[in-house]
Short mmCIF file of C-alpha atoms in Angstrom, two decimals:
data_model
loop_
_atom_site.label_atom_id
_atom_site.label_comp_id
_atom_site.label_asym_id
_atom_site.label_seq_id
_atom_site.Cartn_x
_atom_site.Cartn_y
_atom_site.Cartn_z
CA ASP A 262 7.64 -0.50 26.07
CA ILE A 263 5.91 1.39 28.89
CA GLY A 264 5.17 4.93 29.97
CA PHE A 265 3.26 7.87 28.61
CA ASP A 266 5.83 8.83 25.96
CA ALA A 267 5.88 5.35 24.42
CA TYR A 268 2.10 5.16 24.25
CA ALA A 269 1.86 8.76 23.02
CA TYR A 270 4.28 7.92 20.21
CA LEU A 271 2.24 4.85 19.24
CA ALA A 272 -1.02 6.83 19.25
CA SER A 273 0.56 9.60 17.18
CA ALA A 274 2.04 7.19 14.65
CA TRP A 275 -1.34 5.42 14.45
CA ILE A 276 -3.08 8.72 13.63
CA LEU A 277 -0.51 9.51 10.95
CA ASP A 278 -0.94 6.02 9.51
CA ILE A 279 -4.68 6.68 9.17
CA LEU A 280 -4.17 10.09 7.59
CA VAL A 281 -1.47 9.16 5.09
CA TRP A 282 -2.98 5.92 3.78
CA SER A 283 -6.73 6.62 3.98
CA PHE A 284 -6.86 8.76 0.85
CA PRO A 285 -5.03 6.28 -1.44
CA PHE A 286 -7.16 3.44 -0.05
CA SER A 287 -10.33 5.47 -0.69
CA TYR A 288 -9.44 6.62 -4.18
CA GLY A 289 -12.07 4.40 -5.77
CA VAL A 290 -14.73 6.76 -4.39
CA PHE A 291 -12.93 9.76 -5.87
CA LEU A 292 -12.54 8.03 -9.23
CA ASN A 293 -16.24 7.22 -9.42
CA TYR A 294 -17.10 10.86 -8.69
CA TYR A 295 -14.57 12.17 -11.19
CA THR A 296 -15.83 9.96 -14.03
CA THR A 297 -19.55 10.37 -13.38
CA VAL A 298 -19.88 13.95 -12.09
CA LEU A 299 -16.81 16.14 -12.37
CA PHE A 300 -15.59 15.30 -15.88
CA ALA A 301 -17.41 14.42 -19.07
CA PRO A 302 -16.98 10.86 -20.42
CA ASN A 303 -15.45 12.26 -23.62
CA ASP A 304 -12.89 14.41 -21.81
CA PRO A 305 -9.55 13.92 -23.62
CA GLN A 306 -7.75 13.51 -20.27
CA ILE A 307 -10.24 11.08 -18.74
CA ASN A 308 -7.76 8.20 -18.99
CA LEU A 309 -5.42 9.98 -16.59
CA LEU A 310 -7.81 9.59 -13.66
CA PRO A 311 -7.00 5.96 -12.71
CA ILE A 312 -3.32 6.89 -12.76
CA VAL A 313 -3.95 9.40 -9.95
CA GLY A 314 -4.90 6.53 -7.65
CA THR A 315 -1.93 4.33 -8.46
CA LEU A 316 0.47 7.27 -8.13
CA SER A 317 -0.96 8.32 -4.77
CA SER A 318 0.05 5.01 -3.21
CA GLY A 319 2.86 3.85 -5.52
CA ILE A 320 5.05 6.93 -5.06
CA ILE A 321 4.81 6.53 -1.28
CA TYR A 322 6.61 3.22 -1.74
CA ILE A 323 9.07 4.19 -4.47
CA ALA A 324 10.18 7.47 -2.86
CA SER A 325 11.38 5.41 0.11
CA LEU A 326 14.43 4.45 -1.93
CA ILE A 327 15.56 8.06 -1.54
CA VAL A 328 14.10 8.87 1.86
CA LEU A 329 15.23 5.79 3.81
CA PRO A 330 18.95 6.14 2.97
CA LEU A 331 18.63 9.88 3.65
CA ILE A 332 17.23 9.44 7.15
CA LEU A 333 19.75 6.69 7.90
CA GLN A 334 22.56 9.04 6.90
CA TYR A 335 21.10 12.09 8.68
CA PRO A 336 18.98 10.82 11.60
CA GLY A 337 18.98 14.24 13.20
CA GLN A 338 16.92 15.61 10.30
CA LYS A 339 14.04 13.14 10.56
CA ARG A 340 11.59 15.50 12.22
CA ARG A 341 12.34 18.29 9.75
CA ILE A 342 11.81 15.86 6.87
CA SER A 343 8.49 14.76 8.39
CA PHE A 344 7.35 18.35 8.79
CA VAL A 345 8.15 19.08 5.14
CA GLY A 346 6.09 16.01 4.28
CA LEU A 347 3.17 17.32 6.34
CA LEU A 348 3.25 20.62 4.46
CA LEU A 349 3.35 18.82 1.09
CA CYS A 350 0.36 16.62 2.02
CA VAL A 351 -1.74 19.65 2.92
CA LEU A 352 -0.53 21.47 -0.20
CA GLY A 353 -1.47 18.48 -2.36
CA LEU A 354 -4.97 18.30 -0.90
CA VAL A 355 -5.55 22.05 -1.26
CA GLY A 356 -4.18 21.94 -4.80
CA ALA A 357 -6.54 19.07 -5.64
CA GLY A 358 -9.42 21.27 -4.50
CA PHE A 359 -8.42 23.91 -7.05
CA SER A 360 -7.90 21.33 -9.82
CA THR A 361 -10.12 21.67 -12.86
CA ARG A 362 -8.47 19.13 -15.17
CA PRO A 363 -7.44 15.47 -14.69
CA ALA A 364 -3.81 16.47 -15.30
CA HIS A 365 -4.02 18.85 -12.35
CA LEU A 366 -5.14 15.95 -10.13
CA VAL A 367 -2.21 13.83 -11.32
CA VAL A 368 0.17 16.52 -10.06
CA THR A 369 -1.64 17.42 -6.81
CA GLN A 370 -3.47 14.37 -5.50
CA GLY A 371 -1.20 11.90 -7.28
CA ILE A 372 2.35 13.26 -6.98
CA ILE A 373 2.59 16.10 -4.43
CA TYR A 374 0.41 14.35 -1.86
CA SER A 375 2.21 11.00 -2.15
CA ILE A 376 5.70 12.54 -1.91
CA GLY A 377 4.54 14.38 1.19
CA GLY A 378 3.03 11.18 2.62
CA ASN A 379 6.33 9.39 2.18
CA LEU A 380 8.36 12.17 3.82
CA LEU A 381 5.89 12.39 6.72
CA TYR A 382 5.32 8.69 7.35
CA PHE A 383 8.58 6.79 7.03
CA PRO A 384 10.77 8.89 9.37
CA VAL A 385 8.08 8.55 12.05
CA LEU A 386 7.91 4.80 11.48
CA THR A 387 11.62 4.38 12.24
CA TYR A 388 11.09 5.57 15.82
CA LEU A 389 9.08 2.47 16.69
CA MET A 390 12.25 0.41 17.23
CA GLU A 391 13.38 2.92 19.86
CA TRP A 392 10.12 3.02 21.81
CA PHE A 393 9.29 -0.70 21.72
CA SER A 394 11.43 -3.77 22.13
CA VAL A 395 9.66 -6.62 23.94
CA LYS A 396 6.25 -5.42 22.72
CA ARG A 397 7.40 -4.45 19.25
CA GLY A 398 5.21 -7.00 17.51
CA LEU A 399 2.14 -5.76 19.35
CA ALA A 400 3.05 -2.16 18.61
CA ASN A 401 3.43 -2.95 14.91
CA GLY A 402 0.08 -4.68 14.88
CA ILE A 403 -1.66 -1.74 16.53
CA LEU A 404 0.05 0.80 14.30
CA PHE A 405 -0.87 -0.86 11.02
CA THR A 406 -4.55 -1.14 11.92
CA GLY A 407 -4.74 2.60 11.32
CA ALA A 408 -4.80 2.31 7.54
CA GLY A 409 -7.44 -0.42 7.74
CA LEU A 410 -9.68 1.68 9.98
CA GLY A 411 -9.23 4.73 7.77
CA GLY A 412 -10.03 2.61 4.73
CA VAL A 413 -13.36 1.67 6.29
CA VAL A 414 -14.46 5.11 7.51
CA VAL A 415 -12.97 7.57 5.01
CA PRO A 416 -14.76 6.19 1.89
CA PHE A 417 -18.16 6.90 3.45
CA VAL A 418 -17.06 10.35 4.62
CA THR A 419 -15.67 11.09 1.17
CA GLU A 420 -18.86 10.02 -0.58
CA VAL A 421 -21.04 12.20 1.65
CA LEU A 422 -18.82 15.26 1.31
CA LEU A 423 -18.48 14.95 -2.46
CA ARG A 424 -22.22 14.54 -2.91
CA ARG A 425 -23.10 17.50 -0.69
CA TYR A 426 -20.30 19.99 -1.30
CA GLY A 427 -18.38 18.97 -4.42
CA HIS A 428 -14.70 18.21 -4.74
CA LYS A 429 -13.36 21.70 -3.93
CA ILE A 430 -14.89 22.02 -0.44
CA THR A 431 -14.27 18.32 0.21
CA PHE A 432 -10.54 18.68 -0.34
CA PHE A 433 -10.40 21.86 1.73
CA ILE A 434 -12.12 20.03 4.61
CA PHE A 435 -9.71 17.10 4.30
CA ALA A 436 -6.74 19.47 4.23
CA ALA A 437 -7.94 21.12 7.43
CA ILE A 438 -8.51 17.74 9.11
CA PHE A 439 -5.12 16.47 7.94
CA GLY A 440 -3.28 19.51 9.29
CA GLY A 441 -5.39 19.73 12.45
CA LEU A 442 -4.76 16.11 13.46
CA SER A 443 -1.17 15.86 12.21
CA LEU A 444 0.23 18.81 14.16
CA PRO A 445 -0.63 17.50 17.66
CA ALA A 446 0.34 13.97 16.61
CA PHE A 447 3.60 15.28 15.21
CA ALA A 448 4.49 16.70 18.64
CA TYR A 449 4.71 13.18 20.15
CA ALA A 450 6.05 11.33 17.11
CA LYS A 451 9.64 11.86 18.19
CA PRO A 452 12.74 9.78 18.95
CA ARG A 453 13.33 8.32 22.38
CA LEU A 454 17.11 8.74 22.34
CA PRO A 455 19.33 11.68 21.35
CA VAL A 456 20.53 11.30 17.79
CA ALA A 457 23.63 12.44 16.00
CA GLN A 458 23.30 14.90 13.14
CA ALA A 459 25.05 12.51 10.77
CA SER A 460 25.65 8.80 10.64
CA THR A 461 28.70 7.09 9.21
CA THR A 462 27.19 4.38 7.09
CA ALA A 463 29.28 1.73 5.42
CA ALA A 464 29.10 1.36 1.69
CA VAL A 465 26.10 -0.64 0.63
CA ASP A 466 26.93 -4.24 -0.28
CA LYS A 467 25.20 -4.84 -3.62
CA SER A 468 26.05 -8.52 -3.87
CA PHE A 469 22.40 -9.38 -3.20
CA LEU A 470 21.76 -8.30 -6.81
CA LYS A 471 23.48 -11.52 -7.89
CA SER A 472 21.11 -13.68 -5.89
CA GLN A 473 18.44 -15.70 -7.67
CA VAL A 474 16.35 -15.45 -4.50
CA PHE A 475 16.28 -11.69 -4.78
CA TRP A 476 15.27 -11.59 -8.45
CA VAL A 477 12.60 -14.29 -8.16
CA PHE A 478 10.86 -12.49 -5.33
CA PHE A 479 11.43 -9.08 -6.88
CA ILE A 480 9.70 -10.14 -10.11
CA ALA A 481 6.91 -11.88 -8.21
CA ASN A 482 6.41 -8.74 -6.13
CA ILE A 483 6.07 -6.50 -9.19
CA ILE A 484 3.62 -8.86 -10.89
CA GLN A 485 1.49 -9.08 -7.74
CA ALA A 486 1.49 -5.28 -7.42
CA PHE A 487 0.25 -4.94 -11.03
CA ALA A 488 -3.05 -6.40 -9.87
CA ASN A 489 -3.18 -5.75 -6.15
CA PHE A 490 -4.62 -2.22 -6.12
CA LEU A 491 -6.86 -2.42 -9.19
CA PRO A 492 -9.99 -3.92 -7.55
CA GLY A 493 -10.01 -1.22 -4.87
CA ILE A 494 -9.58 1.56 -7.41
CA TYR A 495 -12.26 0.36 -9.81
CA LEU A 496 -14.83 -1.28 -7.54
CA PRO A 497 -17.03 1.82 -6.96
CA SER A 498 -17.00 2.63 -10.68
CA PHE A 499 -17.81 -0.99 -11.47
CA ALA A 500 -20.81 -0.79 -9.12
CA THR A 501 -21.99 2.30 -10.98
CA GLU A 502 -21.77 0.43 -14.29
CA LEU A 503 -23.99 -2.25 -12.75
CA LYS A 504 -26.57 0.49 -12.07
CA LEU A 505 -26.09 0.07 -8.32
CA SER A 506 -26.19 3.04 -5.96
CA THR A 507 -23.07 5.05 -5.19
CA THR A 508 -23.26 3.85 -1.61
CA SER A 509 -23.07 0.23 -2.81
CA GLY A 510 -19.64 0.80 -4.34
CA THR A 511 -18.47 2.68 -1.25
CA LEU A 512 -19.70 -0.15 0.98
CA GLY A 513 -17.80 -2.67 -1.13
CA LEU A 514 -14.59 -0.65 -0.84
CA ALA A 515 -15.04 -0.30 2.92
CA LEU A 516 -15.60 -4.06 3.30
CA MET A 517 -12.50 -4.75 1.23
CA ASN A 518 -10.43 -2.59 3.58
CA ALA A 519 -12.09 -4.04 6.68
CA THR A 520 -11.49 -7.69 5.78
CA SER A 521 -7.84 -6.92 5.12
CA VAL A 522 -7.32 -6.92 8.91
CA PRO A 523 -8.20 -10.62 9.50
CA GLY A 524 -6.29 -11.44 6.31
CA LEU A 525 -3.19 -9.83 7.76
CA VAL A 526 -3.60 -11.82 10.98
CA VAL A 527 -4.49 -15.24 9.54
CA ILE A 528 -2.27 -15.44 6.46
CA GLY A 529 0.44 -13.37 8.10
CA GLY A 530 0.41 -15.78 11.05
CA MET A 531 1.08 -18.68 8.68
CA SER A 532 4.36 -17.00 7.77
CA ASP A 533 5.76 -17.64 11.25
CA LYS A 534 5.23 -21.40 11.04
CA LEU A 535 5.32 -22.53 7.41
CA ASP A 536 7.49 -22.42 4.32
CA LEU A 537 6.94 -18.87 3.06
CA ARG A 538 5.76 -20.16 -0.30
CA VAL A 539 2.63 -21.45 1.43
CA PRO A 540 1.16 -18.15 2.76
CA ILE A 541 2.25 -16.25 -0.37
CA SER A 542 0.63 -18.87 -2.60
CA VAL A 543 -2.53 -18.86 -0.47
CA SER A 544 -2.69 -15.09 -0.86
CA THR A 545 -1.98 -14.90 -4.59
CA ILE A 546 -3.96 -17.96 -5.69
CA GLY A 547 -6.85 -17.05 -3.40
CA SER A 548 -6.85 -13.52 -4.84
CA ALA A 549 -6.68 -14.85 -8.42
CA LEU A 550 -9.62 -17.23 -7.97
CA THR A 551 -11.61 -14.52 -6.24
CA ILE A 552 -11.04 -12.11 -9.12
CA LEU A 553 -11.62 -14.58 -11.97
CA LEU A 554 -14.49 -16.59 -10.51
CA VAL A 555 -16.30 -14.10 -8.27
CA TRP A 556 -15.65 -10.62 -9.66
CA GLY A 557 -15.78 -11.92 -13.22
CA PHE A 558 -19.27 -13.37 -12.67
CA THR A 559 -20.68 -10.55 -10.56
CA ALA A 560 -23.79 -8.76 -11.75
CA GLU A 561 -25.60 -7.88 -8.50
CA LEU A 562 -24.89 -6.28 -5.15
CA LEU A 563 -24.49 -9.34 -2.91
CA PRO A 564 -21.92 -11.09 -5.13
CA LEU A 565 -20.06 -7.78 -5.39
CA LEU A 566 -19.88 -7.44 -1.60
CA PHE A 567 -18.88 -11.11 -1.32
CA PHE A 568 -16.05 -10.46 -3.76
CA ALA A 569 -14.92 -7.40 -1.79
CA CYS A 570 -14.73 -9.41 1.44
CA LEU A 571 -12.86 -12.33 -0.10
CA TYR A 572 -10.41 -10.17 -2.00
CA GLY A 573 -9.67 -7.97 1.01
CA PHE A 574 -8.89 -11.07 3.05
CA PHE A 575 -6.66 -12.87 0.55
CA SER A 576 -4.79 -9.94 -0.97
CA SER A 577 -3.78 -8.40 2.37
CA GLY A 578 -2.01 -11.57 3.47
CA TYR A 579 0.69 -11.04 0.86
CA VAL A 580 2.18 -8.08 2.71
CA PRO A 581 3.39 -9.69 5.98
CA ALA A 582 4.64 -12.78 4.17
CA SER A 583 6.61 -10.77 1.63
CA ARG A 584 8.15 -8.66 4.39
CA LEU A 585 9.59 -11.82 5.97
CA ILE A 586 11.27 -13.00 2.77
CA SER A 587 14.21 -10.73 3.52
CA SER A 588 14.87 -12.70 6.69
CA CYS A 589 15.48 -15.98 4.87
CA VAL A 590 19.15 -16.02 5.79
CA SER A 591 19.31 -19.78 5.32
CA LEU A 592 19.22 -19.10 1.56
CA PHE A 593 20.50 -15.53 1.50
CA GLN A 594 23.24 -14.73 3.99
CA VAL A 595 22.95 -11.09 4.97
CA SER A 596 24.21 -8.60 7.47
CA VAL A 597 21.66 -6.42 9.20
CA PHE A 598 22.38 -3.49 6.90
CA ARG A 599 22.18 -5.66 3.80
CA TRP A 600 18.92 -7.01 5.25
CA GLU A 601 17.59 -3.43 5.27
CA VAL A 602 18.70 -2.88 1.69
CA PHE A 603 17.21 -6.17 0.55
CA THR A 604 13.90 -5.38 2.25
CA SER A 605 13.54 -1.87 0.86
CA THR A 606 14.68 -2.80 -2.64
CA ASN A 607 12.63 -5.97 -2.98
CA ARG A 608 9.41 -5.07 -1.23
CA ILE A 609 9.15 -1.29 -1.53
CA THR A 610 10.55 -0.87 -5.05
CA GLY A 611 8.77 -3.87 -6.49
CA ARG A 612 5.46 -2.99 -4.91
CA GLY A 613 5.71 0.69 -5.77
CA LEU A 614 6.84 0.09 -9.35
CA GLY A 615 4.08 -2.41 -10.01
CA ASN A 616 1.53 -0.10 -8.44
CA VAL A 617 2.53 2.93 -10.52
CA LEU A 618 2.66 0.97 -13.78
CA SER A 619 -0.73 -0.62 -13.15
CA GLY A 620 -2.38 2.78 -13.70
CA PRO A 621 -1.55 3.26 -17.39
CA LEU A 622 -1.87 -0.48 -17.99
CA SER A 623 -5.40 -0.51 -16.61
CA THR A 624 -6.54 2.45 -18.71
CA GLY A 625 -5.27 0.70 -21.84
CA LEU A 626 -7.04 -2.51 -20.87
CA MET A 627 -10.30 -0.69 -20.25
CA ARG A 628 -10.23 0.70 -23.79
CA HIS A 629 -9.56 -2.64 -25.47
CA SER A 630 -11.58 -5.42 -23.88
CA PRO A 631 -11.74 -8.78 -25.74
CA PHE A 632 -15.20 -9.41 -24.31
CA ASP A 633 -18.36 -8.24 -26.00
CA GLU A 634 -20.70 -6.22 -23.81
CA SER A 635 -23.41 -8.76 -24.51
CA VAL A 636 -21.48 -11.20 -22.31
CA LYS A 637 -23.22 -11.59 -18.99
CA TYR A 638 -21.79 -10.76 -15.59
CA GLY A 639 -18.64 -8.80 -14.79
CA TYR A 640 -16.70 -9.89 -17.87
CA GLY A 641 -19.25 -8.16 -20.07
CA VAL A 642 -19.42 -4.88 -18.15
CA LYS A 643 -18.05 -2.02 -20.27
CA GLY A 644 -14.27 -2.41 -20.45
CA TYR A 645 -13.96 -4.48 -17.28
CA GLY A 646 -13.55 -7.92 -18.85
CA SER A 647 -9.92 -7.37 -19.83
CA LEU A 648 -9.17 -5.69 -16.48
CA ILE A 649 -10.57 -8.64 -14.51
CA LEU A 650 -8.70 -11.16 -16.66
CA PHE A 651 -5.44 -9.19 -16.38
CA ALA A 652 -5.66 -8.87 -12.59
CA GLY A 653 -6.46 -12.54 -12.08
CA LEU A 654 -3.69 -13.75 -14.38
CA CYS A 655 -1.16 -11.44 -12.70
CA MET A 656 -1.96 -13.02 -9.36
CA LEU A 657 -1.52 -16.50 -10.83
CA ALA A 658 1.75 -15.46 -12.48
CA SER A 659 3.03 -14.15 -9.15
CA ALA A 660 2.21 -17.48 -7.52
CA ALA A 661 4.00 -19.30 -10.33
CA ALA A 662 7.09 -17.13 -9.86
CA ILE A 663 7.18 -18.00 -6.16
CA THR A 664 7.21 -21.71 -7.00
CA TYR A 665 10.02 -21.24 -9.51
CA PRO A 666 11.93 -24.56 -10.00
CA TYR A 667 15.00 -23.10 -8.30
CA PHE A 668 13.20 -23.51 -4.99
CA ILE A 669 11.92 -27.05 -5.50
CA GLY A 670 13.04 -29.13 -2.53
CA LYS A 671 14.29 -26.08 -0.65
CA ALA A 672 12.07 -24.81 2.14
CA ILE A 673 11.96 -21.05 2.43
CA GLU A 674 11.65 -20.61 6.14
CA MET A 675 12.21 -17.95 8.75
CA ASP A 676 15.70 -18.15 10.24
CA VAL A 677 16.16 -14.71 11.75
CA ARG A 678 19.32 -14.22 13.72
CA ILE A 679 17.73 -12.72 16.76
CA SER A 680 20.98 -11.86 18.44
CA THR A 681 22.12 -9.80 15.46
CA VAL A 682 18.81 -7.99 15.10
CA SER A 683 18.63 -7.35 18.85
CA ARG A 684 22.16 -6.00 18.86
CA PHE A 685 21.30 -3.72 15.96
CA SER A 686 18.15 -2.41 17.66
CA ARG A 687 19.97 -1.70 20.93
CA ASN A 688 23.01 0.18 19.73
CA GLY A 689 22.27 1.04 16.11
CA SER A 690 25.37 -0.78 14.87
CA ARG A 691 25.43 -2.56 11.55
CA GLU A 692 27.82 -5.34 12.45
CA ARG A 693 28.00 -8.36 10.22
CA SER A 694 26.59 -11.63 11.52
#
């Protein structure tokens, strides 16, 4: 909790958090440039471009199902795995600079970069439990502000670089920045304690797969992820369709990322005191109403910025609440290791799967909108009516899943067994409660 090494680790992890997540969170700026400047509207691969954005963040989640068990089994290899991830991130950015077709961007910016981001980020994240105990909550809060800050600054930097130098030089500059900042940060993102080269891990208890709690939240998580990333990906392009300036769309994306910070604090704070259905419902229903009633009726700059602020606030609150679901041991009795499995399977897989699938779903929706372009406001903007309706209804469906009749009369509250978690964090054991 104290000392130079602890603070150096936190600063290093914070920098890596900015670097890894800033590009996925800023993809809307890239998409707008790709569709308006780099590629012709009639390009046969144009529909692949939204998929690049959903892959760049979705694979970071999904690949954790392989990486997390790997680093638990071989903790001594964490730093090597992170270094491989660093190399892949730089390779993906450089490869994107050389890309001349949308399919090339799918491979480089979408797949190679996101696999590298996963390998770099998650092993580093596991060291936080070693460096911080009493101040772990504060350290988590500081660490996760990195992505929010990057999501505010990087869109503007990206827009300026793309406009002045084009995508090739822009990606080369980002690759140099990524490598130049990651290497010194990587030096301090290290474990506090000596680690064994291999860990004897007990067989994973898969009985949680029989739990209704697991499947209800898993389905709700996927449905929420179908919609969660779409406004950020399409907002700059939507602004362009409204004949607004490129900077207007970038500003909206930056505001969306900025207001996610108070959303994390306010709605996330509700999770510590209330039935978990309350903050999750506030997040999903608030997001749905914002999409359907604000985005759907937006035709000018100020309503668009208002939508970005509201959506950033409400949608971000889903994350901390959903992370706490795995600690509902009053309904789902778990050991610490099963708690890890439940968390990674429910939150990471569901969120990543929904995110990846939302890419091809959104391109199909954009091609077949039920709304005529003569309809006023956002619903009538070329192809966006069906996208707005889909995103809003997904949020409502996620809220409905959370209030599934199985839970009627049963409060879903935090009941973390602190002694078990503390024992796990001190000696690394996975004893049953």
